[in-house]
CSV table of C-alpha atoms in Angstrom, one decimal:
chain,number,residue,atom,x,y,z
A,1,UNK,CA,0.1,0.3,-0.3
A,2,UNK,CA,2.7,2.5,0.6
A,3,UNK,CA,4.3,1.6,-2.8
A,4,UNK,CA,0.9,3.0,-4.1
A,5,UNK,CA,0.9,6.2,-1.9
A,6,UNK,CA,4.8,6.9,-3.2
A,7,UNK,CA,3.6,6.6,-6.6
A,8,UNK,CA,0.5,9.1,-6.2
A,9,UNK,CA,2.7,11.4,-4.4
A,10,UNK,CA,5.5,11.2,-6.8
A,11,UNK,CA,2.8,12.1,-9.8
A,12,UNK,CA,1.4,14.8,-7.8
A,13,UNK,CA,4.8,16.4,-7.1
A,14,UNK,CA,5.8,15.7,-10.6
A,15,UNK,CA,2.7,17.7,-12.0
A,16,UNK,CA,2.9,20.4,-9.3
A,17,UNK,CA,6.8,21.3,-10.4
A,18,UNK,CA,6.0,21.0,-14.0
A,19,UNK,CA,3.1,23.5,-13.5
A,20,UNK,CA,5.4,26.2,-11.2
A,21,UNK,CA,8.3,25.8,-14.4
A,22,UNK,CA,5.6,26.6,-17.1
A,23,UNK,CA,4.4,29.5,-15.0
A,24,UNK,CA,8.0,31.0,-15.0
A,25,UNK,CA,8.1,29.9,-18.8
A,26,UNK,CA,11.0,27.3,-18.7
A,27,UNK,CA,11.4,25.4,-21.8
A,28,UNK,CA,10.6,21.5,-21.8
A,29,UNK,CA,14.0,20.6,-20.4
A,30,UNK,CA,13.7,23.0,-17.4
A,31,UNK,CA,9.9,21.8,-16.7
A,32,UNK,CA,11.5,18.1,-16.5
A,33,UNK,CA,14.1,19.0,-14.4
A,34,UNK,CA,11.8,21.1,-11.9
A,35,UNK,CA,9.1,17.8,-12.0
A,36,UNK,CA,12.2,15.8,-10.9
A,37,UNK,CA,13.4,18.0,-8.2
A,38,UNK,CA,9.9,18.6,-6.9
A,39,UNK,CA,9.0,15.0,-6.9
A,40,UNK,CA,12.1,13.4,-5.6
A,41,UNK,CA,14.0,16.4,-3.3
A,42,UNK,CA,12.3,15.7,0.1
A,43,UNK,CA,12.8,12.1,-0.3
A,44,UNK,CA,16.4,12.2,-1.4
A,45,UNK,CA,17.1,14.6,1.8
A,46,UNK,CA,15.4,12.1,4.1
A,47,UNK,CA,17.2,9.2,2.9
A,48,UNK,CA,20.8,10.9,2.9
A,49,UNK,CA,19.9,12.0,6.4
A,50,UNK,CA,18.9,8.5,7.8
A,51,UNK,CA,21.5,6.8,5.8
A,52,UNK,CA,19.2,5.0,3.5
A,53,UNK,CA,21.7,4.8,0.7
A,54,UNK,CA,21.3,4.5,-2.5
A,55,UNK,CA,18.4,7.2,-2.0
A,56,UNK,CA,15.0,5.7,-2.9
A,57,UNK,CA,14.6,7.1,-6.4
A,58,UNK,CA,18.2,5.4,-7.7
A,59,UNK,CA,16.8,2.0,-7.2
A,60,UNK,CA,13.0,2.4,-8.4
A,61,UNK,CA,12.7,3.2,-12.0
A,62,UNK,CA,9.1,3.5,-11.9
A,63,UNK,CA,9.3,6.7,-9.9
A,64,UNK,CA,11.4,7.9,-12.9
A,65,UNK,CA,8.9,6.7,-15.4
A,66,UNK,CA,6.4,8.4,-13.5
A,67,UNK,CA,7.9,12.1,-13.4
A,68,UNK,CA,8.8,11.9,-16.7
A,69,UNK,CA,5.4,10.8,-18.2
A,70,UNK,CA,3.7,13.1,-15.3
A,71,UNK,CA,5.6,16.2,-16.9
A,72,UNK,CA,5.0,15.2,-20.5
A,73,UNK,CA,1.5,14.9,-19.7
A,74,UNK,CA,1.5,18.4,-18.0
A,75,UNK,CA,3.3,20.2,-20.8
A,76,UNK,CA,0.8,18.7,-23.7
A,77,UNK,CA,-2.2,19.6,-21.6
A,78,UNK,CA,-1.0,22.8,-20.2
A,79,UNK,CA,-3.5,24.9,-22.0
A,80,UNK,CA,-6.3,23.0,-20.6
A,81,UNK,CA,-5.0,22.7,-16.8
A,82,UNK,CA,-3.9,26.4,-16.7
A,83,UNK,CA,-7.5,27.1,-16.7
A,84,UNK,CA,-8.3,25.2,-13.7
A,85,UNK,CA,-6.6,27.6,-11.0
A,86,UNK,CA,-7.0,25.1,-8.1
A,87,UNK,CA,-5.2,22.4,-10.0
A,88,UNK,CA,-1.7,23.2,-8.8
A,89,UNK,CA,-3.0,23.7,-5.3
A,90,UNK,CA,-4.4,20.3,-5.3
A,91,UNK,CA,-1.4,18.5,-6.7
A,92,UNK,CA,0.7,20.1,-4.0
A,93,UNK,CA,-1.7,19.3,-1.1
A,94,UNK,CA,-2.0,15.5,-2.0
A,95,UNK,CA,1.7,15.3,-2.4
A,96,UNK,CA,1.8,16.8,0.9
A,97,UNK,CA,-0.3,14.9,2.6
A,98,UNK,CA,1.2,11.3,0.8
A,99,UNK,CA,4.6,12.1,1.2
A,100,UNK,CA,4.3,13.0,4.8
A,101,UNK,CA,2.9,9.3,5.2
A,102,UNK,CA,6.2,8.3,3.7
A,103,UNK,CA,8.4,10.0,5.8
A,104,UNK,CA,6.7,9.2,9.0
A,105,UNK,CA,6.4,5.5,7.9
A,106,UNK,CA,10.5,5.6,7.3
A,107,UNK,CA,11.0,6.7,10.8
A,108,UNK,CA,9.0,4.4,12.3
A,109,UNK,CA,10.0,1.4,10.4
A,110,UNK,CA,13.6,2.9,12.2
A,111,UNK,CA,12.2,2.7,15.5
A,112,UNK,CA,13.0,6.8,15.8
A,113,UNK,CA,11.5,9.1,18.1
A,114,UNK,CA,8.1,10.8,17.7
A,115,UNK,CA,9.8,14.0,16.8
A,116,UNK,CA,12.5,12.5,14.4
A,117,UNK,CA,9.4,10.8,12.9
A,118,UNK,CA,7.3,14.3,12.4
A,119,UNK,CA,10.8,15.8,11.1
A,120,UNK,CA,10.9,13.3,8.7
A,121,UNK,CA,7.4,13.5,7.6
A,122,UNK,CA,7.8,17.1,7.3
A,123,UNK,CA,11.0,17.2,5.2
A,124,UNK,CA,10.0,14.1,2.9
A,125,UNK,CA,6.6,16.3,2.3
A,126,UNK,CA,8.2,20.0,2.0
A,127,UNK,CA,11.7,19.8,0.8
A,128,UNK,CA,10.9,19.1,-2.9
A,129,UNK,CA,9.0,22.3,-3.1
A,130,UNK,CA,11.7,24.4,-1.0
A,131,UNK,CA,14.2,23.3,-3.4
A,132,UNK,CA,11.9,23.3,-6.5
A,133,UNK,CA,10.8,27.6,-5.1
A,134,UNK,CA,14.7,28.4,-4.5
A,135,UNK,CA,15.4,26.7,-8.2
A,136,UNK,CA,12.6,29.4,-9.7
A,137,UNK,CA,13.7,32.3,-7.1
A,138,UNK,CA,10.1,31.8,-5.9
A,139,UNK,CA,9.7,33.9,-2.4
A,140,UNK,CA,6.7,32.7,-0.4
A,141,UNK,CA,3.9,35.0,0.0
A,142,UNK,CA,3.6,34.4,3.8
A,143,UNK,CA,5.3,32.4,6.3
A,144,UNK,CA,4.3,28.9,6.0
A,145,UNK,CA,3.0,27.5,9.4
A,146,UNK,CA,0.0,25.5,10.5
A,147,UNK,CA,-1.2,28.8,11.7
A,148,UNK,CA,-1.3,30.3,8.2
A,149,UNK,CA,-1.4,27.9,5.4
A,150,UNK,CA,-4.2,25.5,5.7
A,151,UNK,CA,-2.8,23.0,3.2
A,152,UNK,CA,0.0,22.3,6.3
A,153,UNK,CA,-2.2,22.0,9.2
A,154,UNK,CA,-3.5,18.5,8.0
A,155,UNK,CA,0.1,17.7,7.5
A,156,UNK,CA,1.3,18.1,11.1
A,157,UNK,CA,-2.1,16.6,12.6
A,158,UNK,CA,-1.3,13.4,10.3
A,159,UNK,CA,2.1,13.3,11.4
A,160,UNK,CA,1.3,13.3,15.0
A,161,UNK,CA,-1.6,10.9,15.0
A,162,UNK,CA,0.0,8.5,13.1
A,163,UNK,CA,3.1,8.8,15.4
A,164,UNK,CA,0.6,8.5,18.4
A,165,UNK,CA,-1.3,5.6,16.8
A,166,UNK,CA,1.9,3.6,16.3
A,167,UNK,CA,2.6,3.8,20.0
A,168,UNK,CA,-0.6,2.4,22.0
A,169,UNK,CA,-0.5,-1.3,22.7
A,170,UNK,CA,-2.9,-2.4,20.1
A,171,UNK,CA,-2.1,0.3,17.4
A,172,UNK,CA,-4.3,0.6,14.6
A,173,UNK,CA,-3.5,0.4,10.9
A,174,UNK,CA,-1.6,3.7,10.5
A,175,UNK,CA,-2.9,4.3,6.9
A,176,UNK,CA,-6.6,3.6,8.1
A,177,UNK,CA,-7.6,7.4,7.1
A,178,UNK,CA,-6.9,6.8,3.4
A,179,UNK,CA,-9.0,3.7,2.9
C-alpha cells in the first residue's frame, strides 16, 4: 500500500513542479528538471539524513517513469489545465499528505523518536517544494506555518496522529484514514 502512496505522491509533485516551471516559462527540459526536483527532493534529503543509501529513486525506475510521464502530460495538456486555478494547489496538497505518510513510516520503521518521525515526514513532504522554489527564485507570500497555511495543518496533524497510533498497545493500522 505504501508503494501506491509513493507513486501517487510522486505523480502529484511532478505535476506541481511542471506547473510551477511552466508558469515561469521554462523550456521543456527545465520543466522536466523541476518535475524531478519537486518529486524526489524531499525523499532524497530524508534518505541521506537517515543513511538509506542509495536513495530510493535510484533503485526504483518506476518513480523515474512516473515523473517523466507526468511532466510530459502536464506540458501537453497545460492549455487545459492552466484554466483550473485550483489544480496546482490540489496536486501540491495531495503530494504533501502522501509524502508526509511516507516519511513518517520511514522513521517508524527505524524506531526513531516521535519528534524525529514527524520531522522526517515534514522533510519528505516539503523539501522538494523548497528546492523547486529556490531554483525558480520564488519567495513565499507568507510564512508557512500551521497557523497561516491551511494545507500544512493536516500534514502536521497526520504526522502526530500516526505516531501516537503506532505507540499504543494495540496500534490501529496507520494508514486507515486513507482507505
